[in-house]
CSV table of C-alpha atoms in Angstrom, one decimal:
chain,number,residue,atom,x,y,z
A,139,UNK,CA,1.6,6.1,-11.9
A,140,UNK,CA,-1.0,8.8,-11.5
A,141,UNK,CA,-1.6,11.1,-8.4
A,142,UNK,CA,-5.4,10.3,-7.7
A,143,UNK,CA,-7.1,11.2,-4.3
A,144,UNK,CA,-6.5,8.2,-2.7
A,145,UNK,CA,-2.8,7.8,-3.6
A,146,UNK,CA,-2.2,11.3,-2.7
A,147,UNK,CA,-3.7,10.8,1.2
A,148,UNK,CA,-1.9,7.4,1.6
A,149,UNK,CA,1.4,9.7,0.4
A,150,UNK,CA,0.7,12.1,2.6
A,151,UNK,CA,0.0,9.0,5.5
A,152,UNK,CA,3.7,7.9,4.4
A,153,UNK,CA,5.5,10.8,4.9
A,154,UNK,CA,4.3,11.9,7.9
A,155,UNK,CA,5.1,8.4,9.7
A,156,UNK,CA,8.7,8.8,8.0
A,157,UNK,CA,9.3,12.4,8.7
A,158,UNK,CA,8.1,12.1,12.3
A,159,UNK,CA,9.5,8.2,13.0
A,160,UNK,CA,5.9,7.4,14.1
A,161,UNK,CA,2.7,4.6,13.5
A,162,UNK,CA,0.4,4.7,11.5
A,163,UNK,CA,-2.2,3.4,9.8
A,164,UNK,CA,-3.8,3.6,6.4
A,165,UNK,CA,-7.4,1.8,5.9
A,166,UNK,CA,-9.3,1.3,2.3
A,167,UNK,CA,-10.8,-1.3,0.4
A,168,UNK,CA,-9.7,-3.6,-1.9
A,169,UNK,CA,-8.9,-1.6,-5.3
A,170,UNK,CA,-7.9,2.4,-4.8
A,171,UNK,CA,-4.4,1.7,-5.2
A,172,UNK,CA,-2.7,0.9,-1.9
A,173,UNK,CA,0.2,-1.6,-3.4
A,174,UNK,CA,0.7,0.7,-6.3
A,175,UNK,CA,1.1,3.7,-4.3
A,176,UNK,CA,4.1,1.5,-2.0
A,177,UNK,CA,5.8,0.6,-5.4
A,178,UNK,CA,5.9,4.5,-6.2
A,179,UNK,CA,7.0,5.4,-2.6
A,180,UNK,CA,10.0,3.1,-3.3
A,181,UNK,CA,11.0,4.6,-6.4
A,182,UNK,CA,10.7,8.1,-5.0
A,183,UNK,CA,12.5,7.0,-1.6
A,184,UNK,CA,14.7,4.3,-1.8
A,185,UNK,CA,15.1,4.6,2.4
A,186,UNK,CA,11.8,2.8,2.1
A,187,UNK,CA,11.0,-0.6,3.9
A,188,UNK,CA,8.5,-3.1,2.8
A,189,UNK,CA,6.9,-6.3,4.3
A,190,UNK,CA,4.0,-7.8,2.6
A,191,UNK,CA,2.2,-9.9,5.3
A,192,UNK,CA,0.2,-13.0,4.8
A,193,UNK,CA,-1.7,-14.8,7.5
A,194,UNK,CA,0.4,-17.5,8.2
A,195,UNK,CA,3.6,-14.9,8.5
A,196,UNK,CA,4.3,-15.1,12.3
A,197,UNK,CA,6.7,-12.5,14.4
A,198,UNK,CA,9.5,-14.5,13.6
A,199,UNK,CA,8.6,-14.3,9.8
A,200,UNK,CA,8.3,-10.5,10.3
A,201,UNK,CA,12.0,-10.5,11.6
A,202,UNK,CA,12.9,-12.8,8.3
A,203,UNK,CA,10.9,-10.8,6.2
A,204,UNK,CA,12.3,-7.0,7.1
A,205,UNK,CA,16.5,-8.8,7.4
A,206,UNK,CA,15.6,-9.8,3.7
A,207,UNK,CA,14.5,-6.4,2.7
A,208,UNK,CA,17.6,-4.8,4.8
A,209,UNK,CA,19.8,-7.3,2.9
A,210,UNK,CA,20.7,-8.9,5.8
A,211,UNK,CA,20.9,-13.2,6.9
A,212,UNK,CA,17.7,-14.2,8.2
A,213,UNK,CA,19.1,-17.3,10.0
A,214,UNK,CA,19.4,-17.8,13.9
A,215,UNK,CA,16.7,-17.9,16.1
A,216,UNK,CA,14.6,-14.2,17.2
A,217,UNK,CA,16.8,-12.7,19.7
A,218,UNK,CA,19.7,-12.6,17.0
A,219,UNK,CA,17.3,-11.4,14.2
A,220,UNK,CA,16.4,-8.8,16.9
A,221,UNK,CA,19.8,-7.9,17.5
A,222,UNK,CA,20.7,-7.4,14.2
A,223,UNK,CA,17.8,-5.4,13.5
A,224,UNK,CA,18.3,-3.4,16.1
A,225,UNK,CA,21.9,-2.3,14.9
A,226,UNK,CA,20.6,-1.5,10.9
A,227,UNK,CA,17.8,0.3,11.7
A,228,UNK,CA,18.1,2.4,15.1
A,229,UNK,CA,18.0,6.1,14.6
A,230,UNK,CA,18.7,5.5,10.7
A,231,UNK,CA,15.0,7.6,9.8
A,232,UNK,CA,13.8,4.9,7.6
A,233,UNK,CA,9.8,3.7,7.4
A,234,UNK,CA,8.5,0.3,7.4
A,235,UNK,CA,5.4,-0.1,5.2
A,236,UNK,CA,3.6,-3.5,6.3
A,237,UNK,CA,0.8,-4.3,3.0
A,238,UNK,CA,-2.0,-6.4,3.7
A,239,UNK,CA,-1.4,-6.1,7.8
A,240,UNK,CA,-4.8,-6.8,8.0
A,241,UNK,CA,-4.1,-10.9,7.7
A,242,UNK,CA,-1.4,-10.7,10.3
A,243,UNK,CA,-2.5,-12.3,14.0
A,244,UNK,CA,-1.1,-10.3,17.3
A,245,UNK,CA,2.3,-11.8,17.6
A,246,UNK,CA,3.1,-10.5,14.1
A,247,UNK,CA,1.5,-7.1,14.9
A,248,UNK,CA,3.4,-7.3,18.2
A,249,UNK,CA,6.6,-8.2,16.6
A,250,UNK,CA,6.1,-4.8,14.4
A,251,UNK,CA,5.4,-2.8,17.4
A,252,UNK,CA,8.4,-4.0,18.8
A,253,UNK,CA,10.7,-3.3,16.4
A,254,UNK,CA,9.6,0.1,16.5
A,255,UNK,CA,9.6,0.7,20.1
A,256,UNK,CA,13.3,-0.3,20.0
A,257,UNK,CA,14.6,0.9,16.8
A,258,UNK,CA,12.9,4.5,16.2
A,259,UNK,CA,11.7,3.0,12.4
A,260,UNK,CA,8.7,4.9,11.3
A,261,UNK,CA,5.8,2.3,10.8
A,262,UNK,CA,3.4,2.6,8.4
A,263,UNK,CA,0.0,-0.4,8.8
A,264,UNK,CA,-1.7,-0.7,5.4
A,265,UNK,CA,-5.0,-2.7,4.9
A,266,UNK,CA,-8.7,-3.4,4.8
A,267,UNK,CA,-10.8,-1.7,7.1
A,268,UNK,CA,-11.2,-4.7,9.1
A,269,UNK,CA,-7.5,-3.9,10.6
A,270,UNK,CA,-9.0,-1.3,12.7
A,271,UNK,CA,-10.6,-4.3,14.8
A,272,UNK,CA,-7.2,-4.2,16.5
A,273,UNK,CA,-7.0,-0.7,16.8
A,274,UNK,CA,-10.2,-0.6,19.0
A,275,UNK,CA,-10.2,-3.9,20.5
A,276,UNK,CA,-10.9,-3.8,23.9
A,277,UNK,CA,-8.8,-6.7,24.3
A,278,UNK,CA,-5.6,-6.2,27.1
A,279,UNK,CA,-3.0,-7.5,24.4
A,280,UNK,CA,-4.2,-4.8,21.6
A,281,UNK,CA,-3.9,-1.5,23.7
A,282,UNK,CA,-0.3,-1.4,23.0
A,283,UNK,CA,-0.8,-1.3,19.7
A,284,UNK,CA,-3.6,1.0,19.4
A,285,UNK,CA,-1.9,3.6,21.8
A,286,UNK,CA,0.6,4.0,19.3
A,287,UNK,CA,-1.2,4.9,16.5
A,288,UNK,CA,-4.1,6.8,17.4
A,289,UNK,CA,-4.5,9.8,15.5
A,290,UNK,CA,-2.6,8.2,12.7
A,291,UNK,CA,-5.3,6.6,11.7
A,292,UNK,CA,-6.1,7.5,8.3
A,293,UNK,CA,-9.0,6.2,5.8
A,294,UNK,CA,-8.2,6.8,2.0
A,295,UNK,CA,-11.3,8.2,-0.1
A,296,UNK,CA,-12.9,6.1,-2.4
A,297,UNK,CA,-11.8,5.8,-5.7
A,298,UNK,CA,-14.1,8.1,-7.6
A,299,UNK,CA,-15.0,9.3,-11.4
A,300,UNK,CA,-12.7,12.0,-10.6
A,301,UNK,CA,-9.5,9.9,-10.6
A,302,UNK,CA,-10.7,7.7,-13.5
A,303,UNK,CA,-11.1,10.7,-15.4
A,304,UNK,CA,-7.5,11.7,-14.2
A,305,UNK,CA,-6.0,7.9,-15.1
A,306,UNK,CA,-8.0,8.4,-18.4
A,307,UNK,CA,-5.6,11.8,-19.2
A,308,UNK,CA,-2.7,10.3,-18.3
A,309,UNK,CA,-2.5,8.4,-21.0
A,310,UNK,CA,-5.2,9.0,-23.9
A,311,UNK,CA,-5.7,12.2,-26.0
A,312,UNK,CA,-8.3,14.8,-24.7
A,313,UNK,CA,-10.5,14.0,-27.5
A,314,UNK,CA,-10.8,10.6,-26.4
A,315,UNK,CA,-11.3,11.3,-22.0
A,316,UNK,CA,-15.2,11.9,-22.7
A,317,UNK,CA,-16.4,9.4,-24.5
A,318,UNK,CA,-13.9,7.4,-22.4
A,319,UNK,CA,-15.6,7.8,-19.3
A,320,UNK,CA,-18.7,7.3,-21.3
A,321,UNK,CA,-17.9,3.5,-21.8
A,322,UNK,CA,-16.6,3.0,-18.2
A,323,UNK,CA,-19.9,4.1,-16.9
A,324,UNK,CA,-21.1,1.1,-18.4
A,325,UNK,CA,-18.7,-1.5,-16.1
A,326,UNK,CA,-19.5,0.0,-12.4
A,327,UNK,CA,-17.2,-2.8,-11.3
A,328,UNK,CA,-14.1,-0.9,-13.5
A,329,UNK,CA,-15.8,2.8,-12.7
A,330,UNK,CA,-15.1,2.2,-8.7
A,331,UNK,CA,-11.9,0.3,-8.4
A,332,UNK,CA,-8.3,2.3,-9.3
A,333,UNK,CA,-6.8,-1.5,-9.2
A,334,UNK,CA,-9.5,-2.4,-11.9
A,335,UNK,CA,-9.3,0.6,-13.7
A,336,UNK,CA,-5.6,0.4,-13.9
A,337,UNK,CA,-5.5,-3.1,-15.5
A,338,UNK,CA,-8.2,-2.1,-18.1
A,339,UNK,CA,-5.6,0.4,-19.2
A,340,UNK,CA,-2.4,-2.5,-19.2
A,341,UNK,CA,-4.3,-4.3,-21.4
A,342,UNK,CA,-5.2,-1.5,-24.0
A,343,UNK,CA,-1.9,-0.4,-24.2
A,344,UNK,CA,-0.6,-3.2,-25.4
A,345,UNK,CA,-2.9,-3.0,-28.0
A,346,UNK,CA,-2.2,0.4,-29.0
A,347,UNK,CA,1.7,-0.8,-28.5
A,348,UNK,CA,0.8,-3.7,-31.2
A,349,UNK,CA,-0.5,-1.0,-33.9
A,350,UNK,CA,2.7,1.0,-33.2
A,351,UNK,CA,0.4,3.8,-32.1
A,352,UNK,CA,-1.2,5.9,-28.7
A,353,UNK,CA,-4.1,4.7,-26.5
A,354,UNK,CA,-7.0,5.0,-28.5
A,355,UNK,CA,-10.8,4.4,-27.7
A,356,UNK,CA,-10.9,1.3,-29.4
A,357,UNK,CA,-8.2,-0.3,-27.5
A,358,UNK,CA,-10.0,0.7,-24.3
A,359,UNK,CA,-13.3,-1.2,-25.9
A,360,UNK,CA,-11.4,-4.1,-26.5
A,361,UNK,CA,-9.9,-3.6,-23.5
A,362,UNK,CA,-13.4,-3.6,-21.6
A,363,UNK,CA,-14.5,-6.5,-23.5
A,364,UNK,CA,-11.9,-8.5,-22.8
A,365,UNK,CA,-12.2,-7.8,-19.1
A,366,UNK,CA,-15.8,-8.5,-19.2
């Protein structure tokens, strides 16, 4: 895992919904490293909460989904999955992070703004920018939602040659970082996306893993090649 811009803002989005039991939201394309960032967020804080929404996960599913991470039965019909909710997470300070809630339809979303009206669970929204359509809807049944997290409404930078260069040194001799970024400026695809990028460099390390040796240049061509 490496600290670029965009991981360290949607960090900074985390904690503050955690330390402060609020909403919030975090906006960015597809590729700067929103799942990744959650995995490391785990790791760092196991207090951590995660749903990963789909469109066809209803407010019901929400309930299932978040008594599976809490390790609790999912059976029984909402009220009871309410109920025991309610008595694992109120006043415990822990953050629910919601991936992709930007496929969700408004009874999921409503079902998350429930459970932290009643609960006190800091809430953290990730997704594409088109999420925000429901923070500014000027549809009745979205103001609830959109009162809660305005202000906490934060768009991660874009992934830039900045934080390639900084993936690049996490993992290849300074030597190398130059002409690195050299060959990535040939794949603008790879150059703009921290997802992309990140998958160029699984693939050359397992070829430097099969020579028994550290990331070199070559393993990043083949890399690139075999990406192309």
């Amino acid at each position: 895992f490496v600290e670029t811009r965009p991981t360290k803002a949607m960090f900074a989005a985390i904690k503050n919904c955690h330390k402060y039991c609020r909403m919030g939201v975090v906006l960015a394309g597809s590729g700067p490293g929103k799942t990744t960032t959650i995995k490391q967020a785990i790791k760092e804080d196991p207090s951590i909460l995660v749903v990963t929404a789909w469109a066809r996960l209803g407010a019901i599913g929400v309930q299932q989904e978040l008594c599976d991470a809490l390790k609790m039965s999912d059976g029984g019909n909402s009220r009871a999955l309410m109920k025991r909710l309610k008595h694992k997470l109120t006043d415990k300070g822990r953050c629910l992070i919601v991936d992709d809630a930007h496929t969700l339809a408004f009874g999921a979303l409503d079902a998350i703004r429930y459970i932290y009206d009643q609960t006190g669970t800091g809430v953290v929204l990730c997704g594409i920018p088109s999420l925000a359509r429901h923070l500014s809807s000027k549809r009745e049944e979205y103001e609830q939602l959109a009162s809660r997290v305005a202000g906490r409404i934060y768009e991660l930078p874009e992934f830039s040659l900045d934080d390639a260069r900084l993936m690049f040194e996490a993992v290849m001799s300074d030597k190398d970082v130059d002409r690195a970024m050299a060959l990535l400026k040939g794949d603008p695809q790879t150059m703009s996306s921290g997802r992309r990028l990140g998958n160029l460099l699984e693939d050359a390390g397992k070829f430097a893993s099969r020579r028994g040796a550290a990331m070199s240049l070559d393993d990043v061509q083949k890399a690139l090649r075999l990406a192309a």
